[in-house]
Amino acid sequence: MTVPIQTDVLIIGAGVSGIGAACRLRRNCPQHSFLVLEQRQEMGGTWDLFRYPGVRSDSDVLTFGYDFRPWRGDTVLADGPAIKQYVEDTAREYDVDKRTRFGRRVKRAHWDSTVARWQLDVALEGSEATETYQARFLIVCTGYYDYESGYRPQFPGENAFQGTIVHPQHWPEDLDYRGRQVVVVGSGATAATLVPAMAGRAAKVTMLQRSPSYIVTLPSEDSLSRLLRKVLPEDWVYRIARTRNIWLARLFFLASRRWPDLISRLVRSGMRKQLAARIGMHHFTPDYRPWDQRVCFVPDGDLFAALNSGAAEIVTDRICAFDEAGVLCESGQTIPADIVVLATGLNVRMAGGAEILVDGKIVHVAERLVYKACMLEGVPNAALLFGYTNATWTLKVNIACDYLCRLLNHMHANGYETACPAEQVGVQSGESVFGTLSSGYVQRAAHLLPRQGKSLPWRVLHDFPRDRRMLQKEPIEDGILQFGARLTRKAHAPVETLAQEPVT
């Protein structure tokens, strides 16, 4: 019989969220041992997975990075390799890399109340071997999409197409698009990144979208921070710039909700000023309000520059079918193509596809409410981390991790073995954790996402100031989070054993 590998806290996922959670445990909970399990062979998560040309964050790096480790430099929107390097450097600085095990896919996580432990069945990628882990507390940092396959609609005539069809999530390393006709299907952040990155090397890049998006230009460098750095210490500049960016993003979102028509006109006016007169504004006039779907941010208006130069063009139409030479649109237009990039979005997959059970009963995540947007109703000693949809993803994950550290320390100080949000009746709102966001991937995954309630602590606010107060300041014991005292039966492993460094 395999002896389980034991640790206090088990983190699933070594992306930005998982590494951030691990570093916070090192900083704030030194009495707890932990391990990080990662299915891929390298850390970085999203930023290790995506390798398409120009891959970058569409959130500013000052709020995207960790508050405990400033992002150095003046870049506003960082590229994928830089973000991956930042995550790896942070992990090394806090010795988290030594506690990360790669090539581990969690197949099943089972909570056993008789011993107050999670037991995880883990497959080793590329082999038939398996491992078993036991932990007091589980933190799931796998994000919300399927790493194995992106959203890939099928179109009539694809088999007749003589060119290459790719999805950005699985970009071929040897794909040569120099001098080729490229069609990028999509209108979101991925398409807005790919088009200017490929323009100039390709013979022509066509952005084919079903409907327009709101696109806002940001400067590629933070000139104000560069100026302040001449007279102020680096840490002061970082805090000032980070606070500024948090509030600017928050005010933009609130204004979009309060005065949607005004903000829509302002954003469209900003786009119009950057476009050549020959490019029609119908390509940049969405039929929804700002932040009903995520707003795209582009550095220095690079997408508009590519369109203005003629190296790229934009077409608003629907795909009818493929033929041998390209894409046929519903309008009757034919777009010649050697390469078609389907930047059509992602598939949602909760907990990395792992089966979650509590005392032998399967937990259907979509039937559970989220407590303080980080724990699941009726699931003990576990967190499922989500970021913001209307701001930087990690801004929310950072403060959620602060809360989890507070919770673990509170349990340790008071001799509590378990913490579980009590099951609630009659508070469900019917909305998922992403609320009214109308993006395609959210609508397709409505049946998979956890639910939220009508009021706190079951309501998902997507409001950083209020979330920060709730997660960092409000009392841990609120009458809803139920605690269990430490077990004393002999079957329970001693606390001292689990608090030691995990076996490697």
XYZ file of C-alpha atoms in Angstrom, residues 19-241:
223
model
C 2.615 30.699 -6.646
C 1.148 33.805 -5.014
C -0.743 31.635 -2.511
C 2.401 29.626 -1.739
C 4.505 32.744 -1.188
C 1.895 34.150 1.174
C 1.960 30.950 3.184
C 5.736 31.324 3.484
C 5.351 34.927 4.605
C 2.291 34.727 6.846
C 1.936 31.107 7.974
C 5.458 29.780 8.616
C 4.089 27.097 10.966
C 2.291 25.375 8.088
C 3.957 23.049 5.610
C 2.712 23.027 2.029
C 3.204 21.581 -1.432
C 2.249 22.853 -4.872
C 1.092 20.368 -7.517
C 1.280 21.393 -11.170
C 0.104 19.355 -14.146
C 2.512 21.022 -16.578
C 6.280 20.635 -16.529
C 6.938 24.298 -15.756
C 5.338 26.951 -13.610
C 3.542 29.954 -15.019
C 0.109 28.522 -15.786
C -1.479 30.616 -18.512
C 1.858 32.230 -19.284
C 3.536 28.884 -19.828
C 0.637 27.549 -21.905
C 0.131 30.372 -24.398
C 2.961 30.807 -26.902
C 1.261 32.665 -29.756
C 2.918 35.781 -31.275
C 2.726 38.868 -29.074
C 1.081 37.095 -26.119
C 0.665 39.589 -23.298
C -1.527 40.578 -20.399
C -4.308 43.048 -21.082
C -4.122 44.174 -17.438
C -1.482 46.582 -16.191
C 1.415 44.783 -14.542
C 1.516 46.976 -11.443
C -1.838 45.578 -10.301
C -1.268 42.214 -11.983
C 1.864 41.551 -9.971
C 2.094 40.630 -6.310
C 1.722 43.431 -3.791
C 4.578 41.933 -1.738
C 7.000 41.850 -4.694
C 6.904 44.970 -6.887
C 7.101 44.679 -10.639
C 10.212 46.606 -11.635
C 10.328 48.749 -14.744
C 8.043 51.073 -16.654
C 6.173 48.571 -18.830
C 2.377 48.880 -18.594
C 1.208 45.727 -20.407
C 3.813 42.996 -20.037
C 4.351 40.169 -22.495
C 3.898 36.503 -21.628
C 7.591 35.549 -21.245
C 8.181 38.479 -18.870
C 5.227 37.459 -16.695
C 6.379 33.843 -16.608
C 9.861 34.983 -15.585
C 8.362 37.163 -12.838
C 6.427 34.195 -11.449
C 9.500 31.946 -11.539
C 11.728 34.569 -9.906
C 9.165 35.108 -7.145
C 8.939 31.363 -6.523
C 12.719 31.097 -6.221
C 12.931 34.089 -3.899
C 10.515 32.418 -1.463
C 11.833 28.860 -2.002
C 8.451 27.866 -3.409
C 10.135 26.234 -6.399
C 11.571 23.622 -4.035
C 8.063 22.736 -2.870
C 6.517 22.464 -6.332
C 6.009 19.108 -7.982
C 5.484 19.125 -11.739
C 3.741 16.657 -14.009
C 1.089 15.926 -11.352
C -2.546 15.842 -12.431
C -5.090 15.684 -9.630
C -7.759 13.166 -10.565
C -9.737 13.080 -7.329
C -9.891 15.057 -4.089
C -11.864 13.459 -1.255
C -12.599 15.013 2.127
C -12.904 12.473 4.943
C -14.581 13.925 8.034
C -13.527 11.010 10.223
C -9.895 12.122 10.042
C -10.472 15.722 8.900
C -8.199 15.352 5.909
C -8.258 15.748 2.162
C -6.932 12.774 0.260
C -5.860 13.376 -3.328
C -5.296 10.774 -6.014
C -2.669 12.142 -8.374
C -1.526 10.817 -11.742
C 2.027 11.368 -12.951
C 1.880 12.716 -16.482
C 3.521 10.499 -19.094
C 3.470 7.354 -16.979
C 1.150 4.857 -15.297
C 2.405 5.842 -11.838
C 0.187 7.480 -9.236
C 0.690 9.206 -5.888
C -1.541 9.842 -2.902
C -1.430 13.060 -0.893
C -3.117 14.008 2.360
C -3.602 17.568 3.558
C -5.527 19.526 6.118
C -6.405 22.331 3.740
C -6.803 22.498 -0.035
C -6.345 25.608 -2.191
C -7.403 25.206 -5.823
C -5.601 27.689 -8.088
C -6.252 26.142 -11.484
C -8.190 29.087 -12.875
C -11.396 28.378 -14.692
C -10.520 27.189 -18.177
C -9.536 23.953 -19.797
C -5.792 23.814 -20.452
C -6.175 20.850 -22.770
C -8.500 22.385 -25.359
C -9.765 25.829 -26.280
C -13.222 26.622 -27.618
C -13.156 25.426 -31.195
C -16.334 25.773 -33.273
C -16.536 23.561 -36.348
C -17.321 25.117 -39.749
C -18.610 23.492 -42.933
C -15.923 22.793 -45.520
C -12.937 22.720 -43.165
C -11.740 19.456 -44.680
C -11.586 21.085 -48.095
C -9.392 23.959 -46.862
C -5.844 23.567 -48.199
C -4.260 25.810 -45.589
C -3.589 25.503 -41.845
C -6.103 26.013 -39.040
C -4.710 26.707 -35.558
C -6.028 27.722 -32.145
C -3.914 30.175 -30.091
C -4.031 27.839 -27.105
C -2.056 25.253 -29.095
C 0.249 27.361 -31.223
C 2.637 25.236 -33.322
C 6.253 26.145 -32.640
C 7.173 25.677 -36.303
C 4.318 27.701 -37.798
C 5.822 30.021 -40.420
C 3.434 32.789 -41.399
C 5.959 34.983 -43.237
C 4.506 36.139 -46.539
C 1.273 34.229 -45.923
C -2.363 35.337 -45.960
C -3.610 35.080 -42.372
C -7.188 35.317 -41.092
C -7.628 35.790 -37.344
C -11.156 34.886 -36.295
C -12.200 36.753 -33.159
C -12.597 40.188 -31.614
C -11.330 39.783 -28.067
C -7.993 40.361 -26.380
C -6.280 37.443 -28.130
C -7.268 38.619 -31.609
C -6.356 42.215 -30.754
C -2.909 40.956 -29.729
C -2.303 38.594 -32.647
C -3.187 40.980 -35.457
C -0.523 43.657 -34.817
C 2.029 41.015 -33.788
C 1.669 39.159 -37.103
C 1.160 42.203 -39.338
C 4.275 43.136 -41.275
C 5.680 39.612 -41.400
C 2.554 38.096 -42.941
C 1.550 39.182 -46.430
C -1.720 40.374 -44.931
C -3.632 39.778 -41.714
C -7.425 39.974 -41.673
C -9.261 40.270 -38.370
C -12.639 38.603 -38.955
C -15.096 39.337 -36.175
C -18.759 38.528 -35.665
C -19.272 41.657 -33.562
C -17.072 44.564 -32.441
C -15.442 45.066 -29.051
C -14.573 48.130 -27.020
C -10.838 48.750 -27.395
C -8.949 51.248 -25.257
C -5.383 52.365 -25.901
C -2.907 52.494 -23.028
C 0.658 53.798 -23.176
C 3.228 51.009 -23.364
C 5.377 52.722 -20.710
C 4.523 54.507 -17.472
C 6.194 57.882 -17.964
C 4.903 59.302 -14.664
C 6.540 56.508 -12.664
C 9.784 57.049 -14.559
C 9.667 60.720 -13.593
C 8.799 60.036 -9.921
C 11.605 57.502 -9.682
C 14.104 60.360 -10.052
C 12.982 61.929 -6.764
C 11.340 59.132 -4.750
C 12.405 55.674 -3.536
C 11.435 52.755 -5.773
C 8.975 51.263 -3.261
C 7.155 54.588 -2.900
C 6.833 54.919 -6.664
C 5.462 51.383 -6.900
C 2.836 51.969 -4.209
C 1.769 55.291 -5.730
C 1.483 53.883 -9.246
